[in-house]
């Protein structure tokens, strides 16, 4: 009796389907799929993307053995690969300054790589990027973490690069500015963990920028297409005071004075403090007619210069739809502030927030300047839908007073809902 074998559906899958399946798997599993059938054998080797991480090898207590195994796995995978490699990524805390990495990058330089990511963790030496990287003429994405970067003197930039991320990368400031300005198609830029950097960005196609670290100067006056800005500034009290004493000119002008297409602004720690340097010198020259979302964190409501930054931003953004502000006020100091005429003097009497729908206030202490800002927002936002307030966790005695005062405020929008969030 003949036994009729069931059809091998897995082996008969179309090539496009198998390639899709393999592309969604971690590379270690994709390699293992070769054992399913002869038709699947080495099919992973033609995938246009190679993504390696610590999960490619089983964990071992011996770090040196673990490093050797991961290096051999990657080398073996690259030797067996027989097609173009458009995307290459290493994300590992095991490999540090492994000499094999230079060889892998040399091989990739002949493969027209489009996307390259090198992320190294751990406490070892930072990886020094070899010079062959600067010959990647078709690179569209470059992400480096814990690397040393030293562009050669004759380097003329990456002509196709659209996304650049440098996280904890050792590179001289002049090289950063030169690299950015010599990438004419650059649209997204992320710079993280830099100390004392003067940064003058010249990128006429840049649309997104994320900065994180200690920056002495930031100038965005040559970024006309910039749409999204996210910035975190790390400073201690002494550095802030020194910054105020040594700085000249208006930081607001240098940073936001010429970004007419801005759509979203996110300012984290010390951002409004930084912009407040010289703010009294700034006279608005234009409106942010595209700005829809503003998020400002850790605003000191006892500092009227920081409040002026907030006020200038929201009153010069006629299309503002969402506003999120968190406070960092010293409640005892802010309660004693008496110059509430600031709002009558600085806030235009005819100001209207005609498109503002969502307002989120967090870490509020109920101090006078906070309540005045809320009063202005409620009374001048005719389409406001929701205003949520979350008191600071360290404030308890002012919560009832805040609620009583909120109920008394006039609302320009009949649909406005006030949420008082207590965590």
mmCIF file of C-alpha atoms in Angstrom:
data_model
loop_
_atom_site.group_PDB
_atom_site.id
_atom_site.type_symbol
_atom_site.label_atom_id
_atom_site.label_comp_id
_atom_site.label_asym_id
_atom_site.label_seq_id
_atom_site.Cartn_x
_atom_site.Cartn_y
_atom_site.Cartn_z
ATOM 1 C CA UNK A 1 0.000 0.000 0.000
ATOM 2 C CA UNK A 2 1.378 3.364 -0.997
ATOM 3 C CA UNK A 3 1.326 6.080 1.615
ATOM 4 C CA UNK A 4 0.273 9.407 0.182
ATOM 5 C CA UNK A 5 2.430 12.160 1.645
ATOM 6 C CA UNK A 6 0.821 15.423 2.594
ATOM 7 C CA UNK A 7 1.932 18.361 0.466
ATOM 8 C CA UNK A 8 4.815 20.393 1.886
ATOM 9 C CA UNK A 9 3.024 23.732 2.101
ATOM 10 C CA UNK A 10 5.952 25.440 3.797
ATOM 11 C CA UNK A 11 8.373 24.565 1.006
ATOM 12 C CA UNK A 12 5.891 25.657 -1.650
ATOM 13 C CA UNK A 13 5.379 29.151 -0.319
ATOM 14 C CA UNK A 14 6.132 31.879 -2.867
ATOM 15 C CA UNK A 15 9.557 33.464 -2.622
ATOM 16 C CA UNK A 16 8.074 36.842 -1.667
ATOM 17 C CA UNK A 17 6.268 35.272 1.305
ATOM 18 C CA UNK A 18 9.336 33.445 2.602
ATOM 19 C CA UNK A 19 11.418 36.570 2.308
ATOM 20 C CA UNK A 20 8.795 38.511 4.272
ATOM 21 C CA UNK A 21 8.740 35.858 7.011
ATOM 22 C CA UNK A 22 12.522 35.817 7.277
ATOM 23 C CA UNK A 23 12.771 39.613 7.336
ATOM 24 C CA UNK A 24 10.478 39.719 10.383
ATOM 25 C CA UNK A 25 12.538 37.206 12.365
ATOM 26 C CA UNK A 26 15.667 37.864 14.442
ATOM 27 C CA UNK A 27 18.638 36.816 12.324
ATOM 28 C CA UNK A 28 19.456 33.894 14.601
ATOM 29 C CA UNK A 29 15.981 32.439 14.003
ATOM 30 C CA UNK A 30 16.157 33.255 10.308
ATOM 31 C CA UNK A 31 19.347 31.198 10.010
ATOM 32 C CA UNK A 32 17.717 28.325 11.868
ATOM 33 C CA UNK A 33 14.863 28.316 9.363
ATOM 34 C CA UNK A 34 17.318 26.728 6.915
ATOM 35 C CA UNK A 35 16.642 23.360 8.593
ATOM 36 C CA UNK A 36 12.956 23.361 7.625
ATOM 37 C CA UNK A 37 13.518 22.233 4.065
ATOM 38 C CA UNK A 38 16.046 22.305 1.259
ATOM 39 C CA UNK A 39 14.150 25.159 -0.382
ATOM 40 C CA UNK A 40 14.632 27.304 2.732
ATOM 41 C CA UNK A 41 18.339 26.548 3.036
ATOM 42 C CA UNK A 42 20.412 29.744 2.904
ATOM 43 C CA UNK A 43 17.416 31.737 1.735
ATOM 44 C CA UNK A 44 18.109 34.121 4.609
ATOM 45 C CA UNK A 45 21.500 34.795 3.010
ATOM 46 C CA UNK A 46 19.919 36.939 0.318
ATOM 47 C CA UNK A 47 18.038 39.204 2.704
ATOM 48 C CA UNK A 48 18.959 42.863 2.140
ATOM 49 C CA UNK A 49 19.133 43.577 5.872
ATOM 50 C CA UNK A 50 21.363 42.162 8.602
ATOM 51 C CA UNK A 51 20.498 43.030 12.204
ATOM 52 C CA UNK A 52 22.660 41.683 15.022
ATOM 53 C CA UNK A 53 22.274 42.013 18.793
ATOM 54 C CA UNK A 54 23.200 40.177 21.987
ATOM 55 C CA UNK A 55 20.397 37.669 21.448
ATOM 56 C CA UNK A 56 22.331 36.106 18.570
ATOM 57 C CA UNK A 57 24.218 33.959 21.086
ATOM 58 C CA UNK A 58 23.290 32.214 24.324
ATOM 59 C CA UNK A 59 24.355 34.048 27.494
ATOM 60 C CA UNK A 60 27.564 32.881 29.179
ATOM 61 C CA UNK A 61 29.352 33.999 32.357
ATOM 62 C CA UNK A 62 32.684 34.254 30.530
ATOM 63 C CA UNK A 63 32.603 37.622 28.721
ATOM 64 C CA UNK A 64 35.575 36.844 26.497
ATOM 65 C CA UNK A 65 34.029 33.585 25.252
ATOM 66 C CA UNK A 66 30.721 35.370 24.731
ATOM 67 C CA UNK A 67 32.401 38.110 22.703
ATOM 68 C CA UNK A 68 34.221 35.565 20.534
ATOM 69 C CA UNK A 69 31.025 33.630 19.861
ATOM 70 C CA UNK A 70 29.099 36.722 18.837
ATOM 71 C CA UNK A 71 31.947 37.888 16.589
ATOM 72 C CA UNK A 72 32.146 34.453 14.941
ATOM 73 C CA UNK A 73 28.369 34.393 14.420
ATOM 74 C CA UNK A 74 28.404 37.757 12.667
ATOM 75 C CA UNK A 75 31.476 36.885 10.594
ATOM 76 C CA UNK A 76 29.921 33.560 9.555
ATOM 77 C CA UNK A 77 26.646 35.267 8.580
ATOM 78 C CA UNK A 78 28.452 37.846 6.460
ATOM 79 C CA UNK A 79 30.599 35.192 4.719
ATOM 80 C CA UNK A 80 27.490 33.217 3.750
ATOM 81 C CA UNK A 81 25.522 36.255 2.632
ATOM 82 C CA UNK A 82 25.285 36.402 -1.145
ATOM 83 C CA UNK A 83 23.232 39.459 -1.977
ATOM 84 C CA UNK A 84 23.224 43.229 -1.495
ATOM 85 C CA UNK A 85 23.117 44.550 2.063
ATOM 86 C CA UNK A 86 21.104 47.740 2.284
ATOM 87 C CA UNK A 87 20.593 47.795 6.047
ATOM 88 C CA UNK A 88 23.175 46.784 8.650
ATOM 89 C CA UNK A 89 22.709 47.118 12.391
ATOM 90 C CA UNK A 90 24.761 46.050 15.419
ATOM 91 C CA UNK A 91 23.267 46.744 18.833
ATOM 92 C CA UNK A 92 25.346 45.129 21.547
ATOM 93 C CA UNK A 93 26.894 45.509 24.977
ATOM 94 C CA UNK A 94 29.121 42.471 24.410
ATOM 95 C CA UNK A 95 31.361 43.744 21.631
ATOM 96 C CA UNK A 96 33.444 46.790 22.448
ATOM 97 C CA UNK A 97 36.516 47.465 20.330
ATOM 98 C CA UNK A 98 36.474 44.131 18.537
ATOM 99 C CA UNK A 99 38.880 44.298 15.527
ATOM 100 C CA UNK A 100 36.453 42.223 13.453
ATOM 101 C CA UNK A 101 34.086 45.191 13.287
ATOM 102 C CA UNK A 102 36.540 47.060 11.060
ATOM 103 C CA UNK A 103 36.521 44.125 8.635
ATOM 104 C CA UNK A 104 32.726 43.979 8.582
ATOM 105 C CA UNK A 105 32.516 47.684 7.800
ATOM 106 C CA UNK A 106 35.097 47.297 5.051
ATOM 107 C CA UNK A 107 32.982 44.565 3.449
ATOM 108 C CA UNK A 108 29.888 46.759 3.773
ATOM 109 C CA UNK A 109 31.630 49.632 2.001
ATOM 110 C CA UNK A 110 31.393 47.545 -1.186
ATOM 111 C CA UNK A 111 27.685 46.764 -0.738
ATOM 112 C CA UNK A 112 25.991 50.139 -1.257
ATOM 113 C CA UNK A 113 24.684 50.187 2.304
ATOM 114 C CA UNK A 114 21.787 52.611 2.804
ATOM 115 C CA UNK A 115 21.236 52.325 6.573
ATOM 116 C CA UNK A 116 23.973 51.759 9.161
ATOM 117 C CA UNK A 117 23.524 51.547 12.935
ATOM 118 C CA UNK A 118 26.356 50.904 15.393
ATOM 119 C CA UNK A 119 25.217 50.872 19.030
ATOM 120 C CA UNK A 120 27.677 49.788 21.690
ATOM 121 C CA UNK A 121 26.994 49.620 25.407
ATOM 122 C CA UNK A 122 28.879 48.448 28.452
ATOM 123 C CA UNK A 123 31.818 50.032 30.208
ATOM 124 C CA UNK A 124 34.626 49.213 27.780
ATOM 125 C CA UNK A 125 36.446 51.342 25.252
ATOM 126 C CA UNK A 126 34.436 53.286 22.743
ATOM 127 C CA UNK A 127 34.577 51.999 19.197
ATOM 128 C CA UNK A 128 36.678 54.095 16.834
ATOM 129 C CA UNK A 129 34.916 54.247 13.495
ATOM 130 C CA UNK A 130 37.296 53.304 10.637
ATOM 131 C CA UNK A 131 37.871 55.647 7.735
ATOM 132 C CA UNK A 132 36.097 53.350 5.282
ATOM 133 C CA UNK A 133 32.778 54.527 6.743
ATOM 134 C CA UNK A 134 33.230 57.868 5.017
ATOM 135 C CA UNK A 135 33.165 56.137 1.616
ATOM 136 C CA UNK A 136 29.533 55.004 2.060
ATOM 137 C CA UNK A 137 28.268 57.204 -0.731
ATOM 138 C CA UNK A 138 24.664 55.931 -0.699
ATOM 139 C CA UNK A 139 24.089 56.120 3.039
ATOM 140 C CA UNK A 140 20.643 57.530 3.946
ATOM 141 C CA UNK A 141 20.658 56.714 7.688
ATOM 142 C CA UNK A 142 23.578 56.749 10.139
ATOM 143 C CA UNK A 143 23.169 56.000 13.848
ATOM 144 C CA UNK A 144 26.182 55.819 16.160
ATOM 145 C CA UNK A 145 26.299 55.208 19.905
ATOM 146 C CA UNK A 146 29.447 55.194 22.072
ATOM 147 C CA UNK A 147 31.765 55.702 19.126
ATOM 148 C CA UNK A 148 34.706 57.923 18.214
ATOM 149 C CA UNK A 149 34.262 59.748 14.945
ATOM 150 C CA UNK A 150 37.075 61.522 13.116
ATOM 151 C CA UNK A 151 36.187 62.556 9.549
ATOM 152 C CA UNK A 152 39.227 62.739 7.256
ATOM 153 C CA UNK A 153 40.315 66.203 6.019
ATOM 154 C CA UNK A 154 39.038 65.618 2.501
ATOM 155 C CA UNK A 155 35.603 64.343 3.552
ATOM 156 C CA UNK A 156 32.815 66.148 1.712
ATOM 157 C CA UNK A 157 29.811 64.749 3.561
ATOM 158 C CA UNK A 158 27.176 62.109 2.809
ATOM 159 C CA UNK A 159 25.273 63.370 -0.207
ATOM 160 C CA UNK A 160 22.276 61.041 0.336
ATOM 161 C CA UNK A 161 22.052 61.092 4.138
ATOM 162 C CA UNK A 162 18.608 61.955 5.540
ATOM 163 C CA UNK A 163 18.838 60.759 9.171
ATOM 164 C CA UNK A 164 21.798 61.308 11.500
ATOM 165 C CA UNK A 165 21.889 60.184 15.150
ATOM 166 C CA UNK A 166 24.998 60.706 17.277
ATOM 167 C CA UNK A 167 24.556 59.420 20.828
ATOM 168 C CA UNK A 168 27.616 59.701 23.092
ATOM 169 C CA UNK A 169 29.904 60.139 20.096
ATOM 170 C CA UNK A 170 33.355 61.633 20.594
ATOM 171 C CA UNK A 171 33.884 64.169 17.829
ATOM 172 C CA UNK A 172 35.251 67.695 17.761
ATOM 173 C CA UNK A 173 32.558 70.416 17.492
ATOM 174 C CA UNK A 174 33.882 71.703 14.172
ATOM 175 C CA UNK A 175 33.486 68.247 12.661
ATOM 176 C CA UNK A 176 29.871 68.017 13.834
ATOM 177 C CA UNK A 177 28.951 71.313 12.208
ATOM 178 C CA UNK A 178 30.860 70.422 9.037
ATOM 179 C CA UNK A 179 29.239 66.988 8.860
ATOM 180 C CA UNK A 180 25.748 68.478 9.221
ATOM 181 C CA UNK A 181 26.279 71.239 6.679
ATOM 182 C CA UNK A 182 27.761 68.774 4.156
ATOM 183 C CA UNK A 183 24.707 66.508 4.152
ATOM 184 C CA UNK A 184 22.424 68.511 1.843
ATOM 185 C CA UNK A 185 19.426 66.145 2.144
ATOM 186 C CA UNK A 186 19.547 65.825 5.952
ATOM 187 C CA UNK A 187 16.020 65.858 7.420
ATOM 188 C CA UNK A 188 16.417 64.350 10.910
ATOM 189 C CA UNK A 189 19.175 65.125 13.425
ATOM 190 C CA UNK A 190 19.645 63.763 16.954
ATOM 191 C CA UNK A 191 22.594 64.741 19.149
ATOM 192 C CA UNK A 192 22.672 63.275 22.672
ATOM 193 C CA UNK A 193 24.965 63.624 25.674
ATOM 194 C CA UNK A 194 27.250 66.457 24.668
ATOM 195 C CA UNK A 195 29.085 68.678 27.120
ATOM 196 C CA UNK A 196 29.742 72.397 26.623
ATOM 197 C CA UNK A 197 29.073 72.380 22.891
ATOM 198 C CA UNK A 198 28.594 75.538 20.813
ATOM 199 C CA UNK A 199 26.316 74.481 18.001
ATOM 200 C CA UNK A 200 25.506 76.421 14.847
ATOM 201 C CA UNK A 201 23.198 74.323 12.674
ATOM 202 C CA UNK A 202 23.271 74.960 8.951
ATOM 203 C CA UNK A 203 20.870 72.492 7.318
ATOM 204 C CA UNK A 204 18.387 73.861 4.826
ATOM 205 C CA UNK A 205 16.360 70.642 4.515
ATOM 206 C CA UNK A 206 16.284 69.754 8.226
ATOM 207 C CA UNK A 207 12.777 69.011 9.518
ATOM 208 C CA UNK A 208 13.389 67.303 12.887
ATOM 209 C CA UNK A 209 16.010 68.007 15.538
ATOM 210 C CA UNK A 210 16.517 66.474 18.977
ATOM 211 C CA UNK A 211 19.245 67.853 21.248
ATOM 212 C CA UNK A 212 20.179 66.495 24.659
ATOM 213 C CA UNK A 213 23.111 67.607 26.783
ATOM 214 C CA UNK A 214 24.979 70.689 28.004
ATOM 215 C CA UNK A 215 25.019 73.250 25.209
ATOM 216 C CA UNK A 216 26.599 76.687 25.580
ATOM 217 C CA UNK A 217 25.114 78.107 22.403
ATOM 218 C CA UNK A 218 22.511 76.774 19.998
ATOM 219 C CA UNK A 219 21.751 78.590 16.767
ATOM 220 C CA UNK A 220 19.025 77.406 14.412
ATOM 221 C CA UNK A 221 18.953 80.449 12.166
ATOM 222 C CA UNK A 222 19.799 78.415 9.058
ATOM 223 C CA UNK A 223 17.065 75.767 9.287
ATOM 224 C CA UNK A 224 14.139 77.267 7.353
ATOM 225 C CA UNK A 225 12.192 73.981 6.968
ATOM 226 C CA UNK A 226 12.449 72.858 10.599
ATOM 227 C CA UNK A 227 9.143 71.397 11.812
ATOM 228 C CA UNK A 228 9.853 69.582 15.103
ATOM 229 C CA UNK A 229 12.256 70.630 17.880
ATOM 230 C CA UNK A 230 12.907 68.592 21.033
ATOM 231 C CA UNK A 231 15.584 69.748 23.462
ATOM 232 C CA UNK A 232 16.815 68.783 26.914
ATOM 233 C CA UNK A 233 19.444 70.913 28.612
ATOM 234 C CA UNK A 234 21.444 69.628 31.555
ATOM 235 C CA UNK A 235 22.882 72.308 33.814
ATOM 236 C CA UNK A 236 23.495 72.790 37.505
ATOM 237 C CA UNK A 237 22.722 75.994 39.381
ATOM 238 C CA UNK A 238 26.307 77.311 39.177
ATOM 239 C CA UNK A 239 26.469 76.698 35.415
ATOM 240 C CA UNK A 240 23.160 78.501 34.893
ATOM 241 C CA UNK A 241 24.352 81.547 36.823
ATOM 242 C CA UNK A 242 27.640 81.579 34.900
ATOM 243 C CA UNK A 243 25.710 81.260 31.654
ATOM 244 C CA UNK A 244 23.600 84.324 32.498
ATOM 245 C CA UNK A 245 26.656 86.378 33.431
ATOM 246 C CA UNK A 246 28.754 85.479 30.383
ATOM 247 C CA UNK A 247 26.077 85.402 27.691
ATOM 248 C CA UNK A 248 25.206 88.300 25.481
ATOM 249 C CA UNK A 249 22.354 88.776 23.100
ATOM 250 C CA UNK A 250 18.988 87.043 23.057
ATOM 251 C CA UNK A 251 18.967 83.246 23.142
ATOM 252 C CA UNK A 252 15.379 83.192 21.920
ATOM 253 C CA UNK A 253 16.353 84.928 18.697
ATOM 254 C CA UNK A 254 19.271 82.579 18.013
ATOM 255 C CA UNK A 255 17.277 79.486 18.806
ATOM 256 C CA UNK A 256 13.747 80.175 17.580
ATOM 257 C CA UNK A 257 14.001 83.525 15.867
ATOM 258 C CA UNK A 258 13.995 82.160 12.325
ATOM 259 C CA UNK A 259 12.120 78.847 12.162
ATOM 260 C CA UNK A 260 8.869 79.881 10.445
ATOM 261 C CA UNK A 261 7.695 76.336 9.668
ATOM 262 C CA UNK A 262 7.884 75.017 13.233
ATOM 263 C CA UNK A 263 4.958 72.691 14.010
ATOM 264 C CA UNK A 264 5.920 71.069 17.325
ATOM 265 C CA UNK A 265 8.166 72.350 20.108
ATOM 266 C CA UNK A 266 9.219 70.221 23.085
ATOM 267 C CA UNK A 267 11.387 71.879 25.726
ATOM 268 C CA UNK A 268 12.545 69.782 28.648
ATOM 269 C CA UNK A 269 14.622 70.691 31.695
ATOM 270 C CA UNK A 270 16.083 74.244 31.733
ATOM 271 C CA UNK A 271 14.792 75.025 28.245
ATOM 272 C CA UNK A 272 12.711 78.058 29.216
ATOM 273 C CA UNK A 273 15.511 79.126 31.553
ATOM 274 C CA UNK A 274 17.927 79.069 28.611
ATOM 275 C CA UNK A 275 15.569 80.972 26.293
ATOM 276 C CA UNK A 276 14.957 83.583 28.994
ATOM 277 C CA UNK A 277 18.539 84.893 28.664
ATOM 278 C CA UNK A 278 18.148 88.273 26.998
ATOM 279 C CA UNK A 279 14.410 87.735 26.327
ATOM 280 C CA UNK A 280 13.659 91.387 27.162
ATOM 281 C CA UNK A 281 15.675 92.348 24.051
ATOM 282 C CA UNK A 282 13.423 90.416 21.714
ATOM 283 C CA UNK A 283 10.650 92.075 19.777
ATOM 284 C CA UNK A 284 8.532 89.543 17.838
ATOM 285 C CA UNK A 285 9.170 89.891 14.106
ATOM 286 C CA UNK A 286 6.807 87.205 12.894
ATOM 287 C CA UNK A 287 4.294 84.675 14.105
ATOM 288 C CA UNK A 288 4.741 80.916 14.281
ATOM 289 C CA UNK A 289 1.864 80.327 11.916
ATOM 290 C CA UNK A 290 2.390 76.539 11.738
ATOM 291 C CA UNK A 291 3.076 75.808 15.405
ATOM 292 C CA UNK A 292 0.350 73.470 16.714
ATOM 293 C CA UNK A 293 1.889 71.719 19.723
ATOM 294 C CA UNK A 294 3.978 73.242 22.530
ATOM 295 C CA UNK A 295 5.328 71.216 25.455
ATOM 296 C CA UNK A 296 7.359 73.053 28.081
ATOM 297 C CA UNK A 297 8.618 71.160 31.117
ATOM 298 C CA UNK A 298 9.878 72.417 34.494
ATOM 299 C CA UNK A 299 8.930 76.045 34.053
ATOM 300 C CA UNK A 300 9.790 78.202 37.071
ATOM 301 C CA UNK A 301 6.681 80.315 37.643
ATOM 302 C CA UNK A 302 8.488 82.586 40.105
ATOM 303 C CA UNK A 303 10.800 83.727 37.287
ATOM 304 C CA UNK A 304 9.019 86.351 35.185
ATOM 305 C CA UNK A 305 11.623 86.032 32.415
ATOM 306 C CA UNK A 306 10.690 82.396 31.951
ATOM 307 C CA UNK A 307 7.022 83.390 31.991
ATOM 308 C CA UNK A 308 7.782 85.916 29.278
ATOM 309 C CA UNK A 309 9.212 83.095 27.149
ATOM 310 C CA UNK A 310 6.015 81.085 27.644
ATOM 311 C CA UNK A 311 3.843 84.086 26.894
ATOM 312 C CA UNK A 312 5.759 85.083 23.776
ATOM 313 C CA UNK A 313 5.486 81.554 22.424
ATOM 314 C CA UNK A 314 1.760 81.058 22.948
ATOM 315 C CA UNK A 315 0.649 84.546 21.925
ATOM 316 C CA UNK A 316 2.676 84.382 18.710
ATOM 317 C CA UNK A 317 1.328 80.956 17.703
ATOM 318 C CA UNK A 318 -2.131 81.608 16.215
ATOM 319 C CA UNK A 319 -2.616 77.965 15.167
ATOM 320 C CA UNK A 320 -1.750 76.479 18.565
ATOM 321 C CA UNK A 321 -3.928 73.445 19.295
ATOM 322 C CA UNK A 322 -2.224 71.671 22.221
ATOM 323 C CA UNK A 323 -0.312 73.121 25.147
ATOM 324 C CA UNK A 324 1.442 71.176 27.901
ATOM 325 C CA UNK A 325 3.263 72.956 30.706
ATOM 326 C CA UNK A 326 4.794 71.437 33.808
ATOM 327 C CA UNK A 327 6.007 73.505 36.718
ATOM 328 C CA UNK A 328 9.103 73.375 38.885
ATOM 329 C CA UNK A 329 8.332 76.291 41.152
ATOM 330 C CA UNK A 330 9.547 76.742 44.680
ATOM 331 C CA UNK A 331 6.048 77.066 46.099
ATOM 332 C CA UNK A 332 7.126 79.071 49.142
ATOM 333 C CA UNK A 333 8.988 81.605 47.007
ATOM 334 C CA UNK A 334 6.356 81.718 44.255
ATOM 335 C CA UNK A 335 3.522 82.321 46.733
ATOM 336 C CA UNK A 336 5.228 85.536 47.827
ATOM 337 C CA UNK A 337 5.518 86.917 44.279
ATOM 338 C CA UNK A 338 3.318 89.985 44.058
ATOM 339 C CA UNK A 339 4.008 91.478 40.608
ATOM 340 C CA UNK A 340 0.834 90.087 39.033
ATOM 341 C CA UNK A 341 0.631 93.202 36.863
ATOM 342 C CA UNK A 342 3.108 91.320 34.688
ATOM 343 C CA UNK A 343 0.188 89.663 32.890
ATOM 344 C CA UNK A 344 -1.587 92.945 32.168
ATOM 345 C CA UNK A 345 1.636 94.536 30.990
ATOM 346 C CA UNK A 346 2.987 91.709 28.832
ATOM 347 C CA UNK A 347 -0.123 89.872 27.645
ATOM 348 C CA UNK A 348 -1.861 91.639 24.725
ATOM 349 C CA UNK A 349 -5.352 92.758 25.740
ATOM 350 C CA UNK A 350 -6.835 91.369 22.518
ATOM 351 C CA UNK A 351 -5.019 87.998 22.568
ATOM 352 C CA UNK A 352 -7.112 85.023 21.528
ATOM 353 C CA UNK A 353 -6.173 81.365 21.263
ATOM 354 C CA UNK A 354 -8.706 80.612 18.579
ATOM 355 C CA UNK A 355 -7.602 77.035 17.846
ATOM 356 C CA UNK A 356 -6.437 75.868 21.259
ATOM 357 C CA UNK A 357 -8.312 72.690 22.198
ATOM 358 C CA UNK A 358 -6.175 70.830 24.731
ATOM 359 C CA UNK A 359 -4.289 72.268 27.721
ATOM 360 C CA UNK A 360 -2.401 70.068 30.164
ATOM 361 C CA UNK A 361 -0.851 71.570 33.285
ATOM 362 C CA UNK A 362 1.208 69.231 35.470
ATOM 363 C CA UNK A 363 3.195 69.619 38.695
ATOM 364 C CA UNK A 364 1.187 72.698 39.572
ATOM 365 C CA UNK A 365 1.554 74.272 43.021
ATOM 366 C CA UNK A 366 -1.361 76.699 42.881
ATOM 367 C CA UNK A 367 0.920 79.738 43.054
ATOM 368 C CA UNK A 368 -0.393 83.101 41.755
ATOM 369 C CA UNK A 369 1.417 83.151 38.395
ATOM 370 C CA UNK A 370 0.240 79.614 37.603
ATOM 371 C CA UNK A 371 -3.354 80.567 38.299
ATOM 372 C CA UNK A 372 -3.074 83.741 36.244
ATOM 373 C CA UNK A 373 -1.872 81.787 33.231
ATOM 374 C CA UNK A 374 -4.724 79.299 33.607
ATOM 375 C CA UNK A 375 -7.159 82.196 33.926
ATOM 376 C CA UNK A 376 -5.889 83.724 30.674
ATOM 377 C CA UNK A 377 -6.062 80.406 28.825
ATOM 378 C CA UNK A 378 -9.612 79.692 29.987
ATOM 379 C CA UNK A 379 -10.839 83.202 29.251
ATOM 380 C CA UNK A 380 -9.317 83.518 25.786
ATOM 381 C CA UNK A 381 -9.728 80.066 24.188
ATOM 382 C CA UNK A 382 -13.157 79.947 22.514
ATOM 383 C CA UNK A 383 -12.845 76.346 21.228
ATOM 384 C CA UNK A 384 -11.110 74.840 24.258
ATOM 385 C CA UNK A 385 -12.261 71.277 24.903
ATOM 386 C CA UNK A 386 -10.194 70.106 27.863
ATOM 387 C CA UNK A 387 -7.981 71.641 30.499
ATOM 388 C CA UNK A 388 -6.405 69.137 32.871
ATOM 389 C CA UNK A 389 -4.508 70.126 35.989
ATOM 390 C CA UNK A 390 -2.291 67.782 38.018
ATOM 391 C CA UNK A 391 -1.015 69.275 41.297
ATOM 392 C CA UNK A 392 2.533 68.666 42.433
ATOM 393 C CA UNK A 393 2.717 65.622 44.702
ATOM 394 C CA UNK A 394 4.420 67.704 47.401
ATOM 395 C CA UNK A 395 1.598 70.228 47.558
ATOM 396 C CA UNK A 396 -1.456 69.431 49.624
ATOM 397 C CA UNK A 397 -2.574 72.576 51.437
ATOM 398 C CA UNK A 398 -3.250 74.538 48.221
ATOM 399 C CA UNK A 399 -5.388 71.944 46.408
ATOM 400 C CA UNK A 400 -8.716 73.151 47.777
ATOM 401 C CA UNK A 401 -7.785 76.772 47.094
ATOM 402 C CA UNK A 402 -6.896 75.840 43.512
ATOM 403 C CA UNK A 403 -10.267 74.182 42.976
ATOM 404 C CA UNK A 404 -12.197 77.106 44.430
ATOM 405 C CA UNK A 405 -10.328 79.580 42.236
ATOM 406 C CA UNK A 406 -10.720 77.454 39.102
ATOM 407 C CA UNK A 407 -14.485 77.343 39.503
ATOM 408 C CA UNK A 408 -14.592 81.129 39.551
ATOM 409 C CA UNK A 409 -12.639 81.598 36.302
ATOM 410 C CA UNK A 410 -14.582 82.687 33.232
ATOM 411 C CA UNK A 411 -14.567 80.220 30.322
ATOM 412 C CA UNK A 412 -14.645 81.498 26.747
ATOM 413 C CA UNK A 413 -15.608 78.044 25.502
ATOM 414 C CA UNK A 414 -18.963 76.543 26.578
ATOM 415 C CA UNK A 415 -17.516 73.088 25.864
ATOM 416 C CA UNK A 416 -14.451 73.474 28.048
ATOM 417 C CA UNK A 417 -14.026 70.609 30.512
ATOM 418 C CA UNK A 418 -11.755 71.035 33.519
ATOM 419 C CA UNK A 419 -10.136 67.928 34.954
ATOM 420 C CA UNK A 420 -8.426 68.094 38.326
ATOM 421 C CA UNK A 421 -6.166 65.043 38.511
ATOM 422 C CA UNK A 422 -4.976 63.832 41.891
ATOM 423 C CA UNK A 423 -2.492 60.989 41.838
#
